[in-house]
PDB file of C-alpha atoms and ligand atoms in Angstrom:
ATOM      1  CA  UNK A   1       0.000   0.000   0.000  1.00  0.00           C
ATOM      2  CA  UNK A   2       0.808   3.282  -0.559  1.00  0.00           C
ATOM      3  CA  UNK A   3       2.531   5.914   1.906  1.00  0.00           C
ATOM      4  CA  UNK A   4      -0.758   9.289   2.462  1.00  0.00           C
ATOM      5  CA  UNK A   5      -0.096  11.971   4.491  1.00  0.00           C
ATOM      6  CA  UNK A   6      -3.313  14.716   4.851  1.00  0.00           C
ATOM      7  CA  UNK A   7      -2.464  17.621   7.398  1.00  0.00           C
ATOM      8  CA  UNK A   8      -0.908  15.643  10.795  1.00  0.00           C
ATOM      9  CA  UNK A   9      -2.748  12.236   9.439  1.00  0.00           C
ATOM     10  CA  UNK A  10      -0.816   9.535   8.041  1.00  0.00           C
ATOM     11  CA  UNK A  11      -2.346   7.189   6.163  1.00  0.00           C
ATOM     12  CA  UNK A  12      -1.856   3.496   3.884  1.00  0.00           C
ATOM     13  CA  UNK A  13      -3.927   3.629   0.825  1.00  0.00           C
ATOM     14  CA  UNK A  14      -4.725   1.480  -2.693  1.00  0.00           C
ATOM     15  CA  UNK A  15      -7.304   2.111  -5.353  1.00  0.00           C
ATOM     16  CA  UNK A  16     -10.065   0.013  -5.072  1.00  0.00           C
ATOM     17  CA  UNK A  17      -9.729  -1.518  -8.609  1.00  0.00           C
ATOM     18  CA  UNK A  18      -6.931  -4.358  -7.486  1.00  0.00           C
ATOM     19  CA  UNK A  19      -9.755  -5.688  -5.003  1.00  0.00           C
ATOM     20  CA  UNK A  20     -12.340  -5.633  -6.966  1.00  0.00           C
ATOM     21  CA  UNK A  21     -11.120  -7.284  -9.540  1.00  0.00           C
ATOM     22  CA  UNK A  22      -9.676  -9.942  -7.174  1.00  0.00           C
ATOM     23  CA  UNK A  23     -13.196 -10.428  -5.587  1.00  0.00           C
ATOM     24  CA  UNK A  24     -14.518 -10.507  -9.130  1.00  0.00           C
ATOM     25  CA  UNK A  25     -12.400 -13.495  -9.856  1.00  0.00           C
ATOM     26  CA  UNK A  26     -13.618 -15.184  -6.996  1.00  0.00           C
ATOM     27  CA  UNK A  27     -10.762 -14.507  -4.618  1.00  0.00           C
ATOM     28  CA  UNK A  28     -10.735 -12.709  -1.224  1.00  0.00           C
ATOM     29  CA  UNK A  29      -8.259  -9.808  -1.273  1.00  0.00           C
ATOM     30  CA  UNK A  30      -5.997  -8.760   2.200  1.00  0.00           C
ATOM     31  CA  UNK A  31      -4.613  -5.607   2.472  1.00  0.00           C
ATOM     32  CA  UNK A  32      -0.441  -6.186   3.409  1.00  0.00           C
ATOM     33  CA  UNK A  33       0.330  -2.946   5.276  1.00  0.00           C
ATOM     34  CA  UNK A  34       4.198  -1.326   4.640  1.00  0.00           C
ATOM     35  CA  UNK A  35       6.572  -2.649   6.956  1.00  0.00           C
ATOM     36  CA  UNK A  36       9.874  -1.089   8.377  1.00  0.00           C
ATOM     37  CA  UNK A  37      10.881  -4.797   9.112  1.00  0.00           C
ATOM     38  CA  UNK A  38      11.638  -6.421   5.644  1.00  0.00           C
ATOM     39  CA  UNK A  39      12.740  -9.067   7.605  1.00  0.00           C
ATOM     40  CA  UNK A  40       9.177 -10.340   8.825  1.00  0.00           C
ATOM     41  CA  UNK A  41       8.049 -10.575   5.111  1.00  0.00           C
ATOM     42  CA  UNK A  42       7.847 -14.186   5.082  1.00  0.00           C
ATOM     43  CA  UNK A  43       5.354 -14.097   8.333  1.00  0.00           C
ATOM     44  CA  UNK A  44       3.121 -11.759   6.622  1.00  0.00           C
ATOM     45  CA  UNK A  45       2.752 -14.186   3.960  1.00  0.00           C
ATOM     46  CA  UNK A  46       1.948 -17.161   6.369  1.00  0.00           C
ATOM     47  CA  UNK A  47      -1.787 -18.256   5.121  1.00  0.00           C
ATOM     48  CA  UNK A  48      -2.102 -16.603   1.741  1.00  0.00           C
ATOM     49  CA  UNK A  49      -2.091 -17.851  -1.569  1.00  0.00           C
ATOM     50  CA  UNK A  50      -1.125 -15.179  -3.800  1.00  0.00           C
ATOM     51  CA  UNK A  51       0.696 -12.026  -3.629  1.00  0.00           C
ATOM     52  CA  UNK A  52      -0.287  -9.478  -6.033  1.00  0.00           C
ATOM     53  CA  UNK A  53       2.570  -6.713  -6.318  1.00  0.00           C
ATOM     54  CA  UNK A  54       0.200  -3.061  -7.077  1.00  0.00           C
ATOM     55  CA  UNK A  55       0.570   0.400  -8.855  1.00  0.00           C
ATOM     56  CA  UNK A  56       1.977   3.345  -7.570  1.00  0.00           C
ATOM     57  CA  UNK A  57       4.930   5.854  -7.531  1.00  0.00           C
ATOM     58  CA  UNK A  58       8.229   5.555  -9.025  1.00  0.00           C
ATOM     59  CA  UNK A  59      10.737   3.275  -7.778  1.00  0.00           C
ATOM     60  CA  UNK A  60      14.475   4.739  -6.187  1.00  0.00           C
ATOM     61  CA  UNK A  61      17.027   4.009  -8.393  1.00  0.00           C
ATOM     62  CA  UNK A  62      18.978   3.434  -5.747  1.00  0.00           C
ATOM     63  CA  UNK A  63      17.553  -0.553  -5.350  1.00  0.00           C
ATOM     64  CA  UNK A  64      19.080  -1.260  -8.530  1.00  0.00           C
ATOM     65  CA  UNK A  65      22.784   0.514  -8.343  1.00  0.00           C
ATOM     66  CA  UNK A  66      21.856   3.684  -9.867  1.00  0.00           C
ATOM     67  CA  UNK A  67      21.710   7.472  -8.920  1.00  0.00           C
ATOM     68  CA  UNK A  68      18.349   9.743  -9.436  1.00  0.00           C
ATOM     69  CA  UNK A  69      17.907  11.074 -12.876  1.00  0.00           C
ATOM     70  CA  UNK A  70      16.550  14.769 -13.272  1.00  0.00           C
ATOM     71  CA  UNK A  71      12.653  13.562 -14.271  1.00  0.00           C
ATOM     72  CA  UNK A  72      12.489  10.901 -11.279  1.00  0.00           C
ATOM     73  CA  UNK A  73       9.343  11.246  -9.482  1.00  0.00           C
ATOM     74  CA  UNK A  74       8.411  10.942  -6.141  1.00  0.00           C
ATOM     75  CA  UNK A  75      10.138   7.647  -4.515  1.00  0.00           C
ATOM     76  CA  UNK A  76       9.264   5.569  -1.291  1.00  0.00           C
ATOM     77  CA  UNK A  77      12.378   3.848  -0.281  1.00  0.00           C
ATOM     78  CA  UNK A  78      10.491   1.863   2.404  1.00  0.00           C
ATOM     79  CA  UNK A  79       8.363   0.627   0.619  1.00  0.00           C
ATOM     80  CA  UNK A  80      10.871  -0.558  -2.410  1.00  0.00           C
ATOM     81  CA  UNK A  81      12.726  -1.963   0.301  1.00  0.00           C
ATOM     82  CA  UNK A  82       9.593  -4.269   1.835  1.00  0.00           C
ATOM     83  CA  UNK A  83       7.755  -5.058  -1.572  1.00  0.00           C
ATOM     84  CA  UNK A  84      11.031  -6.540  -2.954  1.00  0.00           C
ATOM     85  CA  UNK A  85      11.305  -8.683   0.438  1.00  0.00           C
ATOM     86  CA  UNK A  86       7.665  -9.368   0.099  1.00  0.00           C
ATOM     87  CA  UNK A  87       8.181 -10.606  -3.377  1.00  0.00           C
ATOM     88  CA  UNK A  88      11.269 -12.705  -2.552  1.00  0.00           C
ATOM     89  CA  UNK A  89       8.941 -14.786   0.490  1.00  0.00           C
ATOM     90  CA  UNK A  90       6.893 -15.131  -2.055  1.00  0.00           C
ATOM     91  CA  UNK A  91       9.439 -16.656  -4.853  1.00  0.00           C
ATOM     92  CA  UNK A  92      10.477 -18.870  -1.875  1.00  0.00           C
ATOM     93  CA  UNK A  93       6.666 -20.203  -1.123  1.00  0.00           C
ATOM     94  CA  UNK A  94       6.168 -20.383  -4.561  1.00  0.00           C
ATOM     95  CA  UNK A  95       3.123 -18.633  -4.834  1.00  0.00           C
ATOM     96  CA  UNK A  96       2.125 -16.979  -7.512  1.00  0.00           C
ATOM     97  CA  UNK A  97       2.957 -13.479  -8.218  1.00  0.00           C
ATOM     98  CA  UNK A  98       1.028 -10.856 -10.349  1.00  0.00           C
ATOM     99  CA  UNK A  99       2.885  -7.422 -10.332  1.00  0.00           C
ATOM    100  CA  UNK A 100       1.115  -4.606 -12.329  1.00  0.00           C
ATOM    101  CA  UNK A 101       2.715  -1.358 -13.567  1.00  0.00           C
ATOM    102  CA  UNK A 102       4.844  -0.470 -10.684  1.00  0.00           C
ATOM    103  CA  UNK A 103       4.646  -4.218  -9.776  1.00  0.00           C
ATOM    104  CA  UNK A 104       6.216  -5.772 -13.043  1.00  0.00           C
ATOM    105  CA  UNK A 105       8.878  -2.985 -12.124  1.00  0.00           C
ATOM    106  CA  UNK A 106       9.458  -3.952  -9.075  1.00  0.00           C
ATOM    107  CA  UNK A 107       9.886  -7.897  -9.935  1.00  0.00           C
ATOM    108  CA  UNK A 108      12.096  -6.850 -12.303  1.00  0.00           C
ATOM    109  CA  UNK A 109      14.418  -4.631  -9.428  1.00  0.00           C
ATOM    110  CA  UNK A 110      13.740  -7.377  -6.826  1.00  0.00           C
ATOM    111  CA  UNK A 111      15.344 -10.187  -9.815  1.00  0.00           C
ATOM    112  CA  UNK A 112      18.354  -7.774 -10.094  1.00  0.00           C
ATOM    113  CA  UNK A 113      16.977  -5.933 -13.548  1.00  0.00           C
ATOM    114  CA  UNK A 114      16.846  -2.578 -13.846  1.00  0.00           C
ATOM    115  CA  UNK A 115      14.689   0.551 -15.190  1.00  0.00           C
ATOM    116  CA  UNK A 116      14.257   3.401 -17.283  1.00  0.00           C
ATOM    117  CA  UNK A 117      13.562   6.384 -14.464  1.00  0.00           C
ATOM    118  CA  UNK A 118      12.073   8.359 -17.003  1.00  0.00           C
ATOM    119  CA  UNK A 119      10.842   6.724 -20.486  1.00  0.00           C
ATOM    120  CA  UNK A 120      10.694   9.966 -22.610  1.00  0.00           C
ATOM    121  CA  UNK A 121      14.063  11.147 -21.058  1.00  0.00           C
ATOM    122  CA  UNK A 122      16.140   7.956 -21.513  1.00  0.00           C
ATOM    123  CA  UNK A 123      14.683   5.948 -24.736  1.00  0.00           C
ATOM    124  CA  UNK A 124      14.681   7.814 -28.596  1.00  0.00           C
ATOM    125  CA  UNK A 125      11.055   8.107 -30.423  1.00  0.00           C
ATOM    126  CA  UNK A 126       9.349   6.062 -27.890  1.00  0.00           C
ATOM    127  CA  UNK A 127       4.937   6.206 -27.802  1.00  0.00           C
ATOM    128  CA  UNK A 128       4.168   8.296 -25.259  1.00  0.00           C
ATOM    129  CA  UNK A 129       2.913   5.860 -22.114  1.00  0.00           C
ATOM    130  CA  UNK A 130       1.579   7.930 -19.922  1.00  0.00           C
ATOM    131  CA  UNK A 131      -1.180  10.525 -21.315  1.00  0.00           C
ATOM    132  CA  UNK A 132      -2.561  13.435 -19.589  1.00  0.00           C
ATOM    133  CA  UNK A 133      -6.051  13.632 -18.344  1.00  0.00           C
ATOM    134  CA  UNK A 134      -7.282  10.394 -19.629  1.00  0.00           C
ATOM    135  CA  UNK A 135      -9.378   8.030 -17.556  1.00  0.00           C
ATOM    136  CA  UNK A 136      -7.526   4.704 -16.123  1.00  0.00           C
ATOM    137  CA  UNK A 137      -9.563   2.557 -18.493  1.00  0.00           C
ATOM    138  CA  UNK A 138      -8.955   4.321 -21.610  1.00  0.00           C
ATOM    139  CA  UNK A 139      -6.943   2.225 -24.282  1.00  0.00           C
ATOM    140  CA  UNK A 140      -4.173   3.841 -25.433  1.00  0.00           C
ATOM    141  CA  UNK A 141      -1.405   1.936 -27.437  1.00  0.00           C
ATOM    142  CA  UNK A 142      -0.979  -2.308 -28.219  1.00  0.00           C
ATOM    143  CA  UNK A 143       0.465  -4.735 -27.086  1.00  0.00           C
ATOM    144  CA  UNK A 144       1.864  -7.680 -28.973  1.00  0.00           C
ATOM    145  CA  UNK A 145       1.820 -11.235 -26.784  1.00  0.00           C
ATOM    146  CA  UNK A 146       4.492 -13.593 -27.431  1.00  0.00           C
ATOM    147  CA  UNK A 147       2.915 -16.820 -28.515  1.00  0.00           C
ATOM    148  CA  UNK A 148       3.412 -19.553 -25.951  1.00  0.00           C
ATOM    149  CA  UNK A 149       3.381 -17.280 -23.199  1.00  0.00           C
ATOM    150  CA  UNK A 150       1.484 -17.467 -20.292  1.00  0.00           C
ATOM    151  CA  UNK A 151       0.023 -14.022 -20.964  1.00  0.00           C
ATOM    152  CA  UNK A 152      -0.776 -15.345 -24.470  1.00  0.00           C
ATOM    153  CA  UNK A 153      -2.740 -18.371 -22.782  1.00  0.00           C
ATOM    154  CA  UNK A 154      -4.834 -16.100 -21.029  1.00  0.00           C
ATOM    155  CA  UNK A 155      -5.458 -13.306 -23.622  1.00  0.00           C
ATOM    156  CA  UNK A 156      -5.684 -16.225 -26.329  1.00  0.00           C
ATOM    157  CA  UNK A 157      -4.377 -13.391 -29.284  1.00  0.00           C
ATOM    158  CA  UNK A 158      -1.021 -11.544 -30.474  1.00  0.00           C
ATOM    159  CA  UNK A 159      -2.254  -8.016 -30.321  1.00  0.00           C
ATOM    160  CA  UNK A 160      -4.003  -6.499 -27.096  1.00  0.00           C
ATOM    161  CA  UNK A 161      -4.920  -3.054 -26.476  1.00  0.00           C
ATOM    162  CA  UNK A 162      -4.608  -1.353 -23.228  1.00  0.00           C
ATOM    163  CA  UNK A 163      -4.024   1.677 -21.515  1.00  0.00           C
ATOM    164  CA  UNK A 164      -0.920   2.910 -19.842  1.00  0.00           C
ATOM    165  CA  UNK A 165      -0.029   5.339 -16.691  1.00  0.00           C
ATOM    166  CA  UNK A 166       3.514   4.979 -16.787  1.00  0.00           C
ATOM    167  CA  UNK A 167       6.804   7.093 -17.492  1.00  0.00           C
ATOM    168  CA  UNK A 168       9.305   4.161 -15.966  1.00  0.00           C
ATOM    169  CA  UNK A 169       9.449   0.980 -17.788  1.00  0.00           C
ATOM    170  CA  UNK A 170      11.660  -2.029 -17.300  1.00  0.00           C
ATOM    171  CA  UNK A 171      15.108  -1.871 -18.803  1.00  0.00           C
ATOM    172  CA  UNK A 172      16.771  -5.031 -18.396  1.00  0.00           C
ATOM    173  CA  UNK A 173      14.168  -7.813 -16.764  1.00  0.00           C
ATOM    174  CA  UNK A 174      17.021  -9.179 -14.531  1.00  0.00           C
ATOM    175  CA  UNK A 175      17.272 -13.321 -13.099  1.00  0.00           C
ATOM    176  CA  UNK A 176      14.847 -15.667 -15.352  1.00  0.00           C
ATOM    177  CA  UNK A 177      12.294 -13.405 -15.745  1.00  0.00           C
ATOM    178  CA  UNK A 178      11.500 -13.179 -19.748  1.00  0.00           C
ATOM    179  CA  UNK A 179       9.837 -10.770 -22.045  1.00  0.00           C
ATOM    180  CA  UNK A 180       6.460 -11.709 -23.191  1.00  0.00           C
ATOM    181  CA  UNK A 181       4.737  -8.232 -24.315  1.00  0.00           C
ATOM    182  CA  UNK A 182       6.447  -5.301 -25.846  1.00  0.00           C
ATOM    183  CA  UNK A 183       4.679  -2.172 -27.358  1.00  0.00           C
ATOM    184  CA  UNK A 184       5.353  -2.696 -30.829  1.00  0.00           C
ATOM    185  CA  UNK A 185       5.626   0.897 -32.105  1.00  0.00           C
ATOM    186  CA  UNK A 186       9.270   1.506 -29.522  1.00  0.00           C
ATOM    187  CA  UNK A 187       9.613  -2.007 -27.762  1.00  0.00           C
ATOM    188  CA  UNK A 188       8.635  -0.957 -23.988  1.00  0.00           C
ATOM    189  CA  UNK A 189       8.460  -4.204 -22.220  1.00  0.00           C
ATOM    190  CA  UNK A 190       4.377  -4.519 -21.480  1.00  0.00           C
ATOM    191  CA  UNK A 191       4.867  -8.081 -19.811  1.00  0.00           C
ATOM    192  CA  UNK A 192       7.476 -10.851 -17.965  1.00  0.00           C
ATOM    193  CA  UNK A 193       7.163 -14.096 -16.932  1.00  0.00           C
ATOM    194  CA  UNK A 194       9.007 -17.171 -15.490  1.00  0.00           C
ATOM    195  CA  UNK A 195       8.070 -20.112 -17.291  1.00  0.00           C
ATOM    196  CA  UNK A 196       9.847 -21.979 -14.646  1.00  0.00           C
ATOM    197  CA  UNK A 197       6.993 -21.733 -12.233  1.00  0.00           C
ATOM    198  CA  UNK A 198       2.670 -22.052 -12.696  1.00  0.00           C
ATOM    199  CA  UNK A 199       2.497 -17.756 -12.522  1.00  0.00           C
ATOM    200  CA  UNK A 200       4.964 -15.043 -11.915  1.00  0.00           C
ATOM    201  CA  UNK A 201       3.399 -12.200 -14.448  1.00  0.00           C
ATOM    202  CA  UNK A 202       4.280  -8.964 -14.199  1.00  0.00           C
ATOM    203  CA  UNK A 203       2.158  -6.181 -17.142  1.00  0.00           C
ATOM    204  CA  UNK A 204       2.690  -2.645 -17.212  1.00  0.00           C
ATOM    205  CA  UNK A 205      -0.678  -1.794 -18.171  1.00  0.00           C
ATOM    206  CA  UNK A 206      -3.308  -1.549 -15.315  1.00  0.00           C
ATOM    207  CA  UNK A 207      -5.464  -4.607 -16.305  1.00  0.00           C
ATOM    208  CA  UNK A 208      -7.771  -4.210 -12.921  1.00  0.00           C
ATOM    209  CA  UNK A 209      -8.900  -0.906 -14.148  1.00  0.00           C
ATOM    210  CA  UNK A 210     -10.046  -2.642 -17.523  1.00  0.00           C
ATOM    211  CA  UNK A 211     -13.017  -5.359 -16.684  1.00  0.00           C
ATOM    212  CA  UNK A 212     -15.488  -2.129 -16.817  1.00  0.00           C
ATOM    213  CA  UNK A 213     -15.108  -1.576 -20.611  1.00  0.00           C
ATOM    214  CA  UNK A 214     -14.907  -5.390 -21.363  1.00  0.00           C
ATOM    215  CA  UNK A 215     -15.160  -8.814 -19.076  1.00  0.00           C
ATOM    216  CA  UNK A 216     -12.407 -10.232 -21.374  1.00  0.00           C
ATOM    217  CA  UNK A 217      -9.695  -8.043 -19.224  1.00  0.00           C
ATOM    218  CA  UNK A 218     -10.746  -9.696 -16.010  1.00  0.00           C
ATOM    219  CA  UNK A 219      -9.420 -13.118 -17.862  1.00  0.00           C
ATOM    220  CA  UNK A 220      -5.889 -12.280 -15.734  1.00  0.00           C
ATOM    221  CA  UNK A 221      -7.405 -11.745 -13.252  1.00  0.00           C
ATOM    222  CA  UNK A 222      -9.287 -15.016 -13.178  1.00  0.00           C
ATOM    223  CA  UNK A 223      -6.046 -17.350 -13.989  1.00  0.00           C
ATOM    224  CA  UNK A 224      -4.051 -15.266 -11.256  1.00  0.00           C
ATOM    225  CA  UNK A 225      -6.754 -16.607  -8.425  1.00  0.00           C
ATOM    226  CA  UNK A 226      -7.195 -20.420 -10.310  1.00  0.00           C
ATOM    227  CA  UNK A 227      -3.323 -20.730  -9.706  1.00  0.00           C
ATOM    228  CA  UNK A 228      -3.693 -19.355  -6.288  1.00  0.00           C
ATOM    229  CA  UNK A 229      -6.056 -22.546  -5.128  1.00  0.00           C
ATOM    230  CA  UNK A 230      -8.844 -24.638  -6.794  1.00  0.00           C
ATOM    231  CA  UNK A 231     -10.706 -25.725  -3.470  1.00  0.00           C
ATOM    232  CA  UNK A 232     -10.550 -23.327  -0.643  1.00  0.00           C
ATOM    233  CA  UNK A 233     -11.442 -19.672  -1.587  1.00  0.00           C
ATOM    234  CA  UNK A 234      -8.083 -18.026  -2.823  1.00  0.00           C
ATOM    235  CA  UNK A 235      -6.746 -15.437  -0.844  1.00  0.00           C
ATOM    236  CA  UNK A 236      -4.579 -12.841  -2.739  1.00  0.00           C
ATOM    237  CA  UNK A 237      -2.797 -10.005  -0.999  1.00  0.00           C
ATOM    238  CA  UNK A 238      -2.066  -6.594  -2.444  1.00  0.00           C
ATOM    239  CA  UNK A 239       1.037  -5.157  -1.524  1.00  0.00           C
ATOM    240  CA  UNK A 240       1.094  -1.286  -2.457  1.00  0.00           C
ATOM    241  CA  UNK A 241      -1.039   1.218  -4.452  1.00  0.00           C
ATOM    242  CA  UNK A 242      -2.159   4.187  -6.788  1.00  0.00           C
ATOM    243  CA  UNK A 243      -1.001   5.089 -10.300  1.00  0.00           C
TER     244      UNK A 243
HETATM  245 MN1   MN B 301       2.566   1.341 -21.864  1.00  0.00          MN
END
């Protein structure tokens, strides 16, 4: 969840998208609170089935060796610091893992990858990936799906549209993690998997914002909670927020 401060209040907040489209799957989504102790990530994960890795504000560039470029945004190191452990646990448990926008960023980071701080800043002619004033489910550029993919599997096409809040995007994926979606127009990495393991998926595009235009979006959402469990309810946890 993400960091809120109003007047003298702090606060822990996510949109309400990521649980409702977990509950829409058929799973029962926990809020995982930030933690200062990175340490105890493995005991927050004790009972659940499924991490999903949220949305949110730009990542410090100093989890992945690097020093702040001029058009970094606003970072939370805390958080960086506890998602990546929560992530890890979860790698360990083998649960599955679905990170979205800042999430597939931040399984990239955790896996030792790295990122573009600032997209238009740091790659030539790219699409722009992060228009102004436009609702969260408004499409806005493609996607092509590697075939044989696990994204592919669930999408069942080459070519998805969706829309897209970001100006980071992963650089280099980092540890097994492989490209599986790429905006075709400038090659942004949209998507990365391990096909080692049932589900680790990471997309850039904010597919819980996208069942309200069209049920076929919620697809993800519905093999994401499937891997997590086929008898008891699934449980999935939501680590972080916004964007
Ligand atoms: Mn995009």
């Amino acid at each position: 969840m993400q960091s809120a401060r109003e007047g003298l209040r702090r606060y822990l907040k996510a949109q309400r998208n990521y649980a409702e489209s977990v509950e829409a799957a058929g799973g029962i989504p926990l809020y995982i609170p930030q933690s200062a102790e990175p340490g105890r990530a493995a005991e927050y994960l004790e009972g659940m089935n499924a991490l999903l890795l949220t949305g949110g504000q730009d990542i410090s560039p100093l989890t992945y060796g690097e020093e702040p470029h001029q058009k970094l945004g606003a970072v939370d190191l805390q958080r960086d610091r506890w998602e990546i452990a929560l992530y890890r646990a979860a790698r360990e448990l083998r649960l599955p893992i679905l990170g979205i926008c800042r999430g597939i960023q931040l399984m990239a980071v955790a896996e030792g990858g790295s990122l573009y701080q600032d997209i238009p800043a740091q790659t030539a002619g790219s699409t722009g990936h992060y228009p102004a004033d436009m609702p969260m489910e408004s499409l806005h550029h493609s996607i092509r799906i590697k075939e044989g993919s696990l994204l592919h599997s669930i999408c069942g096409r080459d070519m998805l549209e969706v829309n897209s809040f970001h100006h980071q995007a992963v650089k280099e994926p980092g540890g097994p993690l492989q490209i599986t979606a790429v905006s075709p127009s400038d090659d942004i990495i949209e998507a990365l998997e391990d096909p080692s393991v049932p589900f680790l998926l990471g997309i850039q595009y904010h597919g819980e914002a996208l069942k309200a235009i069209d049920p076929e979006y919620l697809e993800l959402f519905h093999a994401f909670i499937a891997a997590a469990g086929e008898t008891a309810p699934a449980k999935a946890l939501t680590a972080s927020q916004q964007g």
